[in-house]
Coordinates of C-alpha atoms in Angstrom, one line a residue:
Chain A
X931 CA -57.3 5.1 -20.6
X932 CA -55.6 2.9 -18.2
X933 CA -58.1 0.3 -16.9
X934 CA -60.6 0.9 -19.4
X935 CA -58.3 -1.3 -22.2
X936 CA -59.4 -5.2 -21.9
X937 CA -56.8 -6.8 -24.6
X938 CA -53.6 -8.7 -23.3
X939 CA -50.4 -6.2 -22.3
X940 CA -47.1 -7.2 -23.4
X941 CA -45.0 -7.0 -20.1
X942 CA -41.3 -6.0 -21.5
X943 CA -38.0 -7.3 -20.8
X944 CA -34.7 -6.3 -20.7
X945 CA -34.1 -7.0 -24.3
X946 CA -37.3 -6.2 -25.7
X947 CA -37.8 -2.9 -23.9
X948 CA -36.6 0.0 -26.4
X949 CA -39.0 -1.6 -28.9
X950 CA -42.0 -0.8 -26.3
X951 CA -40.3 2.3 -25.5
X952 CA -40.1 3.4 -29.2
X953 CA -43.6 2.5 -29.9
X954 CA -44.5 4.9 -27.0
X955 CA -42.7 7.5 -28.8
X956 CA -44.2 6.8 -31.7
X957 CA -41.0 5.0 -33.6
X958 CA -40.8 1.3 -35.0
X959 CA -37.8 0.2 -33.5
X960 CA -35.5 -2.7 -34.4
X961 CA -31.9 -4.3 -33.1
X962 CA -29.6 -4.1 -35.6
X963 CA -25.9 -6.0 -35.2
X964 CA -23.6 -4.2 -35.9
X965 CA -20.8 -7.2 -36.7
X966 CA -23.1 -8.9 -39.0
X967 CA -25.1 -5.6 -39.9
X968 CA -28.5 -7.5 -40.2
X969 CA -31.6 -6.4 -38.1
X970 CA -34.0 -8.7 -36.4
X971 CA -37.2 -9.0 -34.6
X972 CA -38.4 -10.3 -32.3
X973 CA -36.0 -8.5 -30.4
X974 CA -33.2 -10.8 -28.7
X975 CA -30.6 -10.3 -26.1
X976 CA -28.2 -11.7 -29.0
X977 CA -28.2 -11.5 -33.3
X978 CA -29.9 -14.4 -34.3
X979 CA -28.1 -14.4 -37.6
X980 CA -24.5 -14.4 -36.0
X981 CA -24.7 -15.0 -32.1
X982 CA -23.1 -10.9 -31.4
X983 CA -24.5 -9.4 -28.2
X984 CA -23.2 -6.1 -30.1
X985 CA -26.4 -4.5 -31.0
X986 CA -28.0 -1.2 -31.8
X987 CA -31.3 -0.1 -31.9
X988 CA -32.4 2.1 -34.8
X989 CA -35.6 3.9 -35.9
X990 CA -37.0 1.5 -38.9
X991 CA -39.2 3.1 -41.6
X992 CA -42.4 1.6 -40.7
X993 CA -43.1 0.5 -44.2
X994 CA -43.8 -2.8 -45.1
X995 CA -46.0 -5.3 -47.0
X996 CA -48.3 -7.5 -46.2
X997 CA -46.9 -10.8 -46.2
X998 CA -49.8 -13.4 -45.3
X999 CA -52.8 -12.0 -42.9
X1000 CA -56.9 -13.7 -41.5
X1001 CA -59.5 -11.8 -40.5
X1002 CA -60.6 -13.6 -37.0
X1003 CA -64.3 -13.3 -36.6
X1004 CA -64.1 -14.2 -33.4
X1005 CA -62.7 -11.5 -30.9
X1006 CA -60.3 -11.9 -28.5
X1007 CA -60.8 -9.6 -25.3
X1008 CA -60.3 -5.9 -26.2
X1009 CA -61.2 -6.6 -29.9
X1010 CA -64.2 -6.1 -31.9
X1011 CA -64.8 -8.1 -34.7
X1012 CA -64.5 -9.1 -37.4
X1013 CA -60.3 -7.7 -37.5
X1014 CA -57.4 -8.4 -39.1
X1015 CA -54.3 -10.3 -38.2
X1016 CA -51.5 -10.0 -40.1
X1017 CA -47.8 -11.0 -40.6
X1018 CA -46.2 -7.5 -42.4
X1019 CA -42.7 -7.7 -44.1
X1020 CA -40.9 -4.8 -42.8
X1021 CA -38.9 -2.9 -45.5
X1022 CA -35.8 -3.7 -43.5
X1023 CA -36.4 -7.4 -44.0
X1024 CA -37.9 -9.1 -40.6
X1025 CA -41.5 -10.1 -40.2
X1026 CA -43.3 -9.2 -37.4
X1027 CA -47.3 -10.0 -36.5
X1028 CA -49.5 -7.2 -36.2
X1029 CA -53.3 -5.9 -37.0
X1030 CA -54.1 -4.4 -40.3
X1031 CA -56.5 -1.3 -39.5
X1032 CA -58.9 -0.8 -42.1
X1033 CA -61.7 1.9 -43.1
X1034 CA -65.0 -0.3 -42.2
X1035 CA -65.3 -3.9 -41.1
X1036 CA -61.9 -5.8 -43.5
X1037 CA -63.1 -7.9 -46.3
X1038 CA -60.4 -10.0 -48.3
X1039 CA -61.6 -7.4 -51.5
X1040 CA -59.7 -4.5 -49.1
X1041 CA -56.4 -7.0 -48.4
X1042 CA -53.9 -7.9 -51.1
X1043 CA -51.1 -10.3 -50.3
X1044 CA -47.9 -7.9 -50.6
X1045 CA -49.8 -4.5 -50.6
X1046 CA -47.5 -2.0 -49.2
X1047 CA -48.7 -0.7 -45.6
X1048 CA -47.4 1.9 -43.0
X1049 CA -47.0 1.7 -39.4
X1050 CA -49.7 3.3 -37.1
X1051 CA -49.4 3.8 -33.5
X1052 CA -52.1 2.9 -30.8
X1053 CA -51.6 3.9 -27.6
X1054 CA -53.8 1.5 -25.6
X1055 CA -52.7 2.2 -22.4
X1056 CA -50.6 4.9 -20.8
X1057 CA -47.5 2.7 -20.6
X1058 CA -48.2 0.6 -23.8
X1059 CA -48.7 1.4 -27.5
X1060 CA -49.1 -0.9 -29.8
X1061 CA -47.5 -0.6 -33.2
X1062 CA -50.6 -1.4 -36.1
X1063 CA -50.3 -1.0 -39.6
X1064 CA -52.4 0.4 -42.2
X1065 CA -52.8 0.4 -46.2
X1066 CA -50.1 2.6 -47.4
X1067 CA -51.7 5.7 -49.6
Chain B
X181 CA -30.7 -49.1 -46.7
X182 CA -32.3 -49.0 -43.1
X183 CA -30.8 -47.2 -39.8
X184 CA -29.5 -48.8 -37.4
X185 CA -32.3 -48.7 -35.1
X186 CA -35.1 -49.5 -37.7
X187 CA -36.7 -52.3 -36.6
X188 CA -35.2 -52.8 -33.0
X189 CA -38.3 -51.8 -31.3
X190 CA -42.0 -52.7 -31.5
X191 CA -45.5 -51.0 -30.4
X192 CA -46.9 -53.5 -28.5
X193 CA -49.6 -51.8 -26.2
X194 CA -52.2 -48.7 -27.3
X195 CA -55.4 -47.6 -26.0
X196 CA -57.1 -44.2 -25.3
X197 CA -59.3 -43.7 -22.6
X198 CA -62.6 -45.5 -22.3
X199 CA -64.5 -42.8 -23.7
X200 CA -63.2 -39.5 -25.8
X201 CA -65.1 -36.1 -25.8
X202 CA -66.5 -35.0 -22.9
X203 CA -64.9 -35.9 -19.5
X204 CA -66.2 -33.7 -16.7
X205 CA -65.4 -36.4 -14.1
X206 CA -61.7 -36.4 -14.6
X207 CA -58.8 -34.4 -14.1
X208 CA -55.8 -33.8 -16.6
X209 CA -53.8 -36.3 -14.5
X210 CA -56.8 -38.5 -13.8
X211 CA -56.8 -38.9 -17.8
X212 CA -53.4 -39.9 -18.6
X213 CA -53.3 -42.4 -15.4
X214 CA -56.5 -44.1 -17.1
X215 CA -55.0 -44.0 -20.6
X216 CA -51.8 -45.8 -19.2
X217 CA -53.8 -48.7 -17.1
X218 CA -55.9 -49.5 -20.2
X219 CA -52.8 -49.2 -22.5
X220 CA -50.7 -51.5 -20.4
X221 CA -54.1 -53.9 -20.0
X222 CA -53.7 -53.8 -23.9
X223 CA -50.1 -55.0 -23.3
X224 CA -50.5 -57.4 -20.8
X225 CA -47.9 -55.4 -18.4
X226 CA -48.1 -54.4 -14.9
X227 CA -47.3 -50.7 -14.1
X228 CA -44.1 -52.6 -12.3
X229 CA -43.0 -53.6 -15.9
X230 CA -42.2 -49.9 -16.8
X231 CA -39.1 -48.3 -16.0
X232 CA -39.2 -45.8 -18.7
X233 CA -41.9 -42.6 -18.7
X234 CA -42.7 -40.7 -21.5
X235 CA -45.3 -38.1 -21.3
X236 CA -47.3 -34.9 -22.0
X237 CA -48.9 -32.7 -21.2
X238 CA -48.1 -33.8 -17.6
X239 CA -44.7 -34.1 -16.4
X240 CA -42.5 -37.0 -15.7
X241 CA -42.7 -35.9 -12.3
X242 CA -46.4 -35.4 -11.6
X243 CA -47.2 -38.6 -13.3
X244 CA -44.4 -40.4 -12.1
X245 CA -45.8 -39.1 -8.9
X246 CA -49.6 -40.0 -9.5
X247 CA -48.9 -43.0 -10.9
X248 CA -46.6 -44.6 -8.2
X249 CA -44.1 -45.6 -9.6
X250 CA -39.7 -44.7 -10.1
X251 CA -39.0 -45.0 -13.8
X252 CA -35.0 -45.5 -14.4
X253 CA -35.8 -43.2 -17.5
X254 CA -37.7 -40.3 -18.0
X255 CA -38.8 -38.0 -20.8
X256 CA -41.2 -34.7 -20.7
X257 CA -40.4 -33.5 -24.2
X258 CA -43.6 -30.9 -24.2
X259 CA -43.5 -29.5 -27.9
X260 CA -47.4 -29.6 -28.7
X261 CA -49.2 -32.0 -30.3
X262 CA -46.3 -34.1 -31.9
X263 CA -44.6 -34.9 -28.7
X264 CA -45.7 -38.5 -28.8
X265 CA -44.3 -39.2 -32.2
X266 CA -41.3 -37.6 -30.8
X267 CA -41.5 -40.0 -27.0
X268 CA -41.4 -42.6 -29.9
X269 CA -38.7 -41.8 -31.6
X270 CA -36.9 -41.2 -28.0
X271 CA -38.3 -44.4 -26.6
X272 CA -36.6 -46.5 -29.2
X273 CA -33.2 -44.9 -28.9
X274 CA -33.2 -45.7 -25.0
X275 CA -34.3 -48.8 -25.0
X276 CA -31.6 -49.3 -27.8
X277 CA -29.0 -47.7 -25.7
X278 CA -30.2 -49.9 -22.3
X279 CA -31.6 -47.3 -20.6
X280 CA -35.0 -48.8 -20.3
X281 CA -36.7 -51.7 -21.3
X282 CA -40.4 -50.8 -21.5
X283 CA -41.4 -47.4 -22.5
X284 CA -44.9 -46.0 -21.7
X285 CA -45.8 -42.7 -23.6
X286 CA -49.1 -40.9 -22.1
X287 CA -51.3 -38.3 -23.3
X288 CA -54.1 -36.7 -21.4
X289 CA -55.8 -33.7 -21.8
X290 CA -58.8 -31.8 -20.2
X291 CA -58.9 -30.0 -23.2
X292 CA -62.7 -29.6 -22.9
X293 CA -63.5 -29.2 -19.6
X294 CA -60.0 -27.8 -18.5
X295 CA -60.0 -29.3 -15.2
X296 CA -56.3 -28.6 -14.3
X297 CA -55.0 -27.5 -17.2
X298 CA -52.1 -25.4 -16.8
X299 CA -51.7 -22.3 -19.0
X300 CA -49.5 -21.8 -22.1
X301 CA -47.3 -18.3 -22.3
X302 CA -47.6 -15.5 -20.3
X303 CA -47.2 -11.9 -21.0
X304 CA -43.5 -11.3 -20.6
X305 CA -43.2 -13.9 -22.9
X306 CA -42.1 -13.6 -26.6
X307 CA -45.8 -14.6 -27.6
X308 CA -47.0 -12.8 -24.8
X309 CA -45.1 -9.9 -26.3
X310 CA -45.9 -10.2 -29.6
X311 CA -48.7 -11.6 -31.1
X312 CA -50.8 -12.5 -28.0
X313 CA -51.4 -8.4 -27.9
X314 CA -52.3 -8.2 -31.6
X315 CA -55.9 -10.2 -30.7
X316 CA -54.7 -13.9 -31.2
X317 CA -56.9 -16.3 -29.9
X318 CA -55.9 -19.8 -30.0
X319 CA -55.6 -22.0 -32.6
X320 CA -57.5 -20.7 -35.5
X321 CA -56.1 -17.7 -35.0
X322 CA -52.4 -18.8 -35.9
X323 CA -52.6 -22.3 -38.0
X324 CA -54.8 -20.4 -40.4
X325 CA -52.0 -17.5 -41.1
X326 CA -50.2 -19.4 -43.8
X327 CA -52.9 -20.1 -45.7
X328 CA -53.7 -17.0 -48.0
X329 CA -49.8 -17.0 -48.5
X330 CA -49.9 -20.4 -50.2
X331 CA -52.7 -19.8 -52.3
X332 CA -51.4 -16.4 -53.1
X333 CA -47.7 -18.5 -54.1
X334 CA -49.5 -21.8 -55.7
X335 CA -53.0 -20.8 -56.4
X336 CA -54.3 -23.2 -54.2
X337 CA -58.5 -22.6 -53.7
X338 CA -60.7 -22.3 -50.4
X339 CA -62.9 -24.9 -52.6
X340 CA -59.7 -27.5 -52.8
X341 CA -59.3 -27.1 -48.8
X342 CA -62.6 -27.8 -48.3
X343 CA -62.6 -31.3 -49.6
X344 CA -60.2 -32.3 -46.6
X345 CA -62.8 -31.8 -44.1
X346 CA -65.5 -33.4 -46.1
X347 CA -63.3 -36.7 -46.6
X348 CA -62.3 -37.2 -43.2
X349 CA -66.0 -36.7 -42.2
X350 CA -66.7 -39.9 -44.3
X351 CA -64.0 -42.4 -42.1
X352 CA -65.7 -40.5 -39.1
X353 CA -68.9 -42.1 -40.4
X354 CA -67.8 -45.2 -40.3
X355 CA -65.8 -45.1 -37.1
X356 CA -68.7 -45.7 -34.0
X357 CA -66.2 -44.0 -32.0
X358 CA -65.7 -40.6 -33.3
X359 CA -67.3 -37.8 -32.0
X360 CA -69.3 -36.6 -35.7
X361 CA -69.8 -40.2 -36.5
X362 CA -73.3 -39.3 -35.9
X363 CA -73.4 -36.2 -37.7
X364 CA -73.0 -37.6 -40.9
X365 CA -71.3 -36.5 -44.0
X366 CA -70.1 -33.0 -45.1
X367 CA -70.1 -31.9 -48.4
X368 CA -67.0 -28.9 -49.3
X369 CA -70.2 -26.5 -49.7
X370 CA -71.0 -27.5 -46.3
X371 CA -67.7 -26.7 -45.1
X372 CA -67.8 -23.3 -46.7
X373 CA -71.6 -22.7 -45.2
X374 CA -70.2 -23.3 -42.1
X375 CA -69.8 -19.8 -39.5
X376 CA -66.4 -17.8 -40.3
X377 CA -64.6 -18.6 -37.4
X378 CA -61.2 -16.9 -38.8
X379 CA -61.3 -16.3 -42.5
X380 CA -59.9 -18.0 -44.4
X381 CA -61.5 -21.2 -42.0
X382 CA -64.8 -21.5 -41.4
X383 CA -66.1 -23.9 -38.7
X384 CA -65.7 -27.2 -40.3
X385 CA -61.9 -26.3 -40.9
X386 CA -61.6 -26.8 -37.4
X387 CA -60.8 -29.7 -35.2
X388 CA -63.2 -30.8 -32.7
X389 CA -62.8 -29.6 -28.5
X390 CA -62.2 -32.9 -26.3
X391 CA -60.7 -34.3 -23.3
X392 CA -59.5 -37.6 -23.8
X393 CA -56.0 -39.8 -23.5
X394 CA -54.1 -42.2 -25.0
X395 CA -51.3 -44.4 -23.9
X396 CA -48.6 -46.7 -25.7
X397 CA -46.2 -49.2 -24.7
X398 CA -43.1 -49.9 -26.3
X399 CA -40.1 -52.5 -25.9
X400 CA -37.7 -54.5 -27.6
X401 CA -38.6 -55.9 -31.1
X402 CA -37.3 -59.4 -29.4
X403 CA -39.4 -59.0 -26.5
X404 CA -42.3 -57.9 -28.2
X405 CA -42.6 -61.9 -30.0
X406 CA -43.6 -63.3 -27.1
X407 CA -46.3 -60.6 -26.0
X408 CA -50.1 -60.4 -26.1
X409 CA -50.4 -58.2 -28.9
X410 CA -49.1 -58.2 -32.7
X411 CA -46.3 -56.4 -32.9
X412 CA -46.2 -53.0 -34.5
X413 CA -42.9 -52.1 -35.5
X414 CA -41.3 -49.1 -35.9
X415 CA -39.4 -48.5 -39.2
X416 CA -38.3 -44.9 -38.5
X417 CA -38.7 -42.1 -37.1
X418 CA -37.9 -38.0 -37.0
X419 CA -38.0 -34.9 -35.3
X420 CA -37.0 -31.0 -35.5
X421 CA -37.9 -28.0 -33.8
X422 CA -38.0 -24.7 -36.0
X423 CA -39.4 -22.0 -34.1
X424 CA -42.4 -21.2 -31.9
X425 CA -44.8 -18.8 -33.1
X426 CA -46.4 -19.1 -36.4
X427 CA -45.1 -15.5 -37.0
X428 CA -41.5 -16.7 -36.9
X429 CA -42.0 -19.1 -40.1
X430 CA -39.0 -19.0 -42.4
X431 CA -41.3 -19.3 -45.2
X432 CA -45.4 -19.6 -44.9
X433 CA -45.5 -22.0 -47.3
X434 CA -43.4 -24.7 -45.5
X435 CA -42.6 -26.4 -42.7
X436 CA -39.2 -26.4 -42.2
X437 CA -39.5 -29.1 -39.3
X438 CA -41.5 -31.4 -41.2
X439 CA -39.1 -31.2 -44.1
X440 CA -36.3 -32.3 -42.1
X441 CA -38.8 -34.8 -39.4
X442 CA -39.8 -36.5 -42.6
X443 CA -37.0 -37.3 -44.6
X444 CA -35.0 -38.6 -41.5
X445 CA -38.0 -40.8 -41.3
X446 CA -37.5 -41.9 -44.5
X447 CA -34.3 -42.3 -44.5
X448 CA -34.6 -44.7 -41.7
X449 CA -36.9 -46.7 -42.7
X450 CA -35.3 -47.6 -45.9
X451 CA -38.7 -47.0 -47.3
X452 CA -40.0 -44.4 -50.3
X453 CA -43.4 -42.6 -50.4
X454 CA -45.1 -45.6 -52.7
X455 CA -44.3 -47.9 -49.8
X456 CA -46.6 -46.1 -47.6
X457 CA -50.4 -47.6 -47.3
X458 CA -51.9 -45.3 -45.2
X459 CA -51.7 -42.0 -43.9
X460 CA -52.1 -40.2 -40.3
X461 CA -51.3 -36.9 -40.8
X462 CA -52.3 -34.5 -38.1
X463 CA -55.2 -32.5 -39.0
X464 CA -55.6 -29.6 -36.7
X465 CA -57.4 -28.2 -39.5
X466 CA -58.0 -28.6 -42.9
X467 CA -54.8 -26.7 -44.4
X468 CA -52.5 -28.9 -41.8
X469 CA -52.2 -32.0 -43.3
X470 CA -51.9 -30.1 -47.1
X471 CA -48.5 -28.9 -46.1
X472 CA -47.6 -32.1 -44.8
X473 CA -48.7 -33.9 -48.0
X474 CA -46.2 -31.5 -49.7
X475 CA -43.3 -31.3 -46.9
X476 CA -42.8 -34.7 -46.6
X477 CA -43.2 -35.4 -50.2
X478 CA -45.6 -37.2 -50.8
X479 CA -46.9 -34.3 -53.4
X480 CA -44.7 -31.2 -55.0
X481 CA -44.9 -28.2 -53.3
X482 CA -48.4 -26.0 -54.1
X483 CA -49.8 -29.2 -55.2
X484 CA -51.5 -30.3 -52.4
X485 CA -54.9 -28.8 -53.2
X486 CA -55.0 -30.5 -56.3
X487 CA -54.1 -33.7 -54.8
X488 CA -56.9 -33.6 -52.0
X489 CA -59.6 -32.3 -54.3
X490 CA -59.7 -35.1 -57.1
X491 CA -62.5 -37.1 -56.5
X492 CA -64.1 -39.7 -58.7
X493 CA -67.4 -42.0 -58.5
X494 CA -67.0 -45.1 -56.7
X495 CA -69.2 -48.1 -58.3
X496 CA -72.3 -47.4 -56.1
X497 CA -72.4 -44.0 -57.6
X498 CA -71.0 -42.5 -54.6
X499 CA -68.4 -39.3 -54.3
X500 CA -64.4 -41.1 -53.7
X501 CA -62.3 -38.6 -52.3
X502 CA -58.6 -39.0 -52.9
X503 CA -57.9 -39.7 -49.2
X504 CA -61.2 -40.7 -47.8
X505 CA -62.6 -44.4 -48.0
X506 CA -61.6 -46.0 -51.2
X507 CA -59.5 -43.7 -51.9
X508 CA -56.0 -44.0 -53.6
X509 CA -54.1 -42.7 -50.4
X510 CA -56.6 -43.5 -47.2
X511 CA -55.7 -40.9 -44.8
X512 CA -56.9 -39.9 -40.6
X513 CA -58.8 -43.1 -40.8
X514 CA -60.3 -42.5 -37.7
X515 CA -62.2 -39.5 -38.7
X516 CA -58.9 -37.1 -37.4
X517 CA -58.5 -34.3 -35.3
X518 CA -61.7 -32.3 -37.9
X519 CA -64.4 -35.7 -36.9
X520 CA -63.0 -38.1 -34.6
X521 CA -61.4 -36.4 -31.5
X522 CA -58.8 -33.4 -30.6
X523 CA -58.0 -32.8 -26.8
X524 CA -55.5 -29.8 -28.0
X525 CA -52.4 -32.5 -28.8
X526 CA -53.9 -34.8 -31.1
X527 CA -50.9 -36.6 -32.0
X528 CA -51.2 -39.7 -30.1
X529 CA -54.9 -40.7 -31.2
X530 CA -53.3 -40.3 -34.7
X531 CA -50.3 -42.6 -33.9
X532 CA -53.3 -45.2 -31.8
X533 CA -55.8 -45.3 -34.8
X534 CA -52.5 -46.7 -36.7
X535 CA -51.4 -49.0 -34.8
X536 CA -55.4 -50.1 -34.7
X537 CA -55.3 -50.3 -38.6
X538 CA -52.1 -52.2 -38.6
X539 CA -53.4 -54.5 -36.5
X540 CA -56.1 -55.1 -38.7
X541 CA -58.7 -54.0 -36.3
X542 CA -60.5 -50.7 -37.4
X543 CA -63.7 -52.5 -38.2
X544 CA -65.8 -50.8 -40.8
X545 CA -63.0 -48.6 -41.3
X546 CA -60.3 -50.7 -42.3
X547 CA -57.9 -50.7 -44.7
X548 CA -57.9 -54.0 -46.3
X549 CA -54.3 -54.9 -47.1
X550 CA -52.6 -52.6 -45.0
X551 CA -49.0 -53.6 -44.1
X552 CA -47.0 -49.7 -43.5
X553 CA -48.7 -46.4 -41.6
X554 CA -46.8 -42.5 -41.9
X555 CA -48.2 -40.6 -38.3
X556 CA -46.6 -37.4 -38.6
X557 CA -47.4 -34.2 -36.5
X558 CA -46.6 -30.7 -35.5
X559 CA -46.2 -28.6 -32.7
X560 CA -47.7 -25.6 -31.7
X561 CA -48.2 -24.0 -35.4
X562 CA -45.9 -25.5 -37.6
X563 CA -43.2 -25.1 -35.2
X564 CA -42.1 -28.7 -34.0
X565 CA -42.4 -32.3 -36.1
X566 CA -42.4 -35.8 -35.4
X567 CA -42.6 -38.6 -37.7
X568 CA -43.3 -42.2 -37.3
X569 CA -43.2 -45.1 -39.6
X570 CA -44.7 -48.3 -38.5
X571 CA -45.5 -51.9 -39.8
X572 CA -46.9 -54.9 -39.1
X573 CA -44.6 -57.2 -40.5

């Protein structure tokens, strides 16, 4: 697999790498603060609702809804087009941008705004999966 | 009720490179260092009169550096496309506070040619983490996210969007300058014929792909009496930052740095929105300037695409759009970022074709009685505002 994937790699840092290390293992991720006991993403060294540094990570549900989304008809490298990128409202409340995966090339007939989706996970690379989301059945 | 620095400080030198478009023969820096000699020509300064350096894309200290010269002030604010409506708003507070006495804000961009043009975020950062990897790919990509969400909240159309793009077309066609002036006018089913580029824009939704630069020069309101030029002064001004990546958008259907840019501009200038003749608001595409009709007030919010789509037949029989020639609220005069000219920032062509109407020299374009301009911008998508408010008297 390695090699063959063109599309741009996420290189992880210190605060953001359990959420790449989750999505290898197949779990959606996200820092929760535990003195203000909200979660957040993207993932930050501190809470952006409070300032703690006291955070813990915890396996979210991987539903969500799809908040606002385009279907880009032009491809970036490692994507065939026409695709869709969307912004999906987790069910634990942060938004986070992803790719809708659909049956077939995505229309707007097959997107409704707030239709409920679930997480799917691509493993592009060997090191690197990327969490995608799909309609929810 | 003004602020206190409303009116201390005047525009008294503007001018974009020679030509706008395609610049093959010059270098990032190569373009700002033109815009600044023809904008200080425009002044009547000498590169010795500044002692105050505002730019971007280029740093204070490669231009400083290219330029020859030791500014006693310096500002590299780099927040996309509105960071010269913010080197305004910055320029006037130092020159109130003493720090300099003539400001010079430079653009220039190889935005076409991208000869030396540095790159934007790389992949350990947050965009590189997470949304470069889901297949974004610049602009359209991004500043087309919150679209379906407002018509999805307000019911606003494709068809209503499409009108901006067809109005500015027709100031394009009567500016000599801009790069469509040629091309003649759009109609919205034009627009919408267009090639998807990134649904829900097509290719007319889009700015244009330039190189080009612009250059002002700023000073005192008192020294700017005795200059070459007519003074254009500044009324008032804002600024906010709110985030970076379109992703991280409180609420798709606002821009929470506009709001706040905008009503501290306001606020300054003492001024409401019926005191306002003419509009530059930064069209990056044809949504852009919608939110910003709504987030700085000048409609409700979600009734933007109502506003830009109510047309009417001029005398000659032809099509008036709301904000295109004849219109009730004449707006990107110079035929904007969608006809006229985008180098990636666009905000300083938009605060130049301005200061050009308020001097009362736009030529076929002109807005007769013109005496107040609103320039407002964002950066990156959404993320970062500036706001200027100028006059001529």
């Amino acid at each position: 697999m390695d090699g063959a994937y063109e599309g741009k790699l996420p290189r992880p840092t210190p605060e953001t790498l359990p959420f790449w290390q989750g999505a290898k293992a197949g779990k959606l991720m996200l820092p929760w603060c535990e003195d203000c006991g909200q979660p957040h993403f993207y993932p930050r060294a501190i809470c952006p609702h409070c300032l703690s540094d006291r955070l813990d990570w915890r396996q979210a549900s991987g539903r969500g809804k799809l908040h606002t989304y385009v279907i880009n008809h032009r491809a970036a490298k490692g994507f065939t087009a026409p695709y869709v990128i969307a912004v999906v409202e987790l069910a634990e409340g942060p938004r986070m941008l992803s790719n809708v995966v659909t049956e077939g090339e995505p229309t707007p007939d097959m997107l409704t705004i707030d239709m409920d989706l679930e997480v799917t996970f691509d493993p592009v690379t060997d090191d690197i999966t990327l969490p995608r989301f799909r309609p929810a059945p | 009720m003004t602020g206190k620095l409303s009116r201390t400080c005047a525009i008294v030198g503007a001018a974009e490179t020679d030509t706008i478009g395609k610049l093959p023969g010059m270098s990032r820096l190569a373009i700002h260092a033109q815009a600044a000699k023809n904008a200080l020509a425009d002044a009547g300064l000498s590169l010795q009169d500044v002692d105050g350096l505002f730019c971007a894309p280029a740093g204070p200290n490669e231009l400083s550096e290219y330029l020859n010269i030791v500014p006693r002030y310096v500002d590299g604010t780099s927040v996309g496309g509105c960071s010269y409506m913010i080197f305004v708003r910055h320029a006037v507070a130092a020159i109130a506070a003493g720090y300099c006495d003539v400001a010079l804000i430079v653009h220039g961009e190889s935005g076409r040619s991208g000869i030396d043009m540095p790159g934007l975020d790389g992949p350990a950062s947050p965009n590189g983490q997470f949304e470069q990897p889901f297949g974004t790919r610049g602009a359209p990509t991004t500043y087309s996210l919150p679209v379906l969400r407002h018509f999805h909240e307000y019911g606003t159309t494709k068809r209503q969007m499409s009108h901006v793009p067809a109005a500015t077309r027709e100031w394009a066609v009567l500016n000599p300058r801009a790069m469509m002036h040629d091309k003649g006018p759009i109609t919205p089913e034009d627009v919408e014929a267009s090639p998807l580029v990134c649904y829900p824009f097509n290719l007319l939704d889009c700015c244009l792909v330039a190189d080009g630069g612009g250059a002002l020069v700023i000073t005192s309101a008192e020294r700017a009496r005795d200059m070459r030029q007519k003074p254009i002064h500044v009324l008032g001004t804002g600024e906010a930052t709110a985030h970076r990546q379109v992703s991280m958008m409180r609420d798709f259907t606002t821009s929470d740095s506009t709001v706040l840019s905008g009503k501290a501009a306001f606020a300054e200038a003492g001024l409401d929105h019926a005191d306002i003749d003419h509009l530059m608001l930064y069209d990056a595409f044809s949504f852009t300037p919608m939110l910003f009709l709504e987030d700085l007030g000048f409609v409700a919010k979600g009734e933007a695409g109502a506003f830009v789509s109510e047309t009417r037949t001029g005398p000659d029989g032809k099509l008036v759009y709301k904000t295109g020639p004849g219109g009730d609220l004449p707006m990107n005069t110079n035929g904007g970022g969608l006809s006229y000219c985008h180098s990636g920032r666009y905000g300083m062509y938009a605060l130049i074709e301005a200061v050009t109407q308020l001097r009362g020299d736009a030529g076929a374009r002109q807005v007769e009685g013109i005496e107040t301009s609103l320039v407002h911008g964002p950066g990156r998508q959404f993320a970062a505002a500036g706001t200027v408010i100028l006059a001529n008297a």
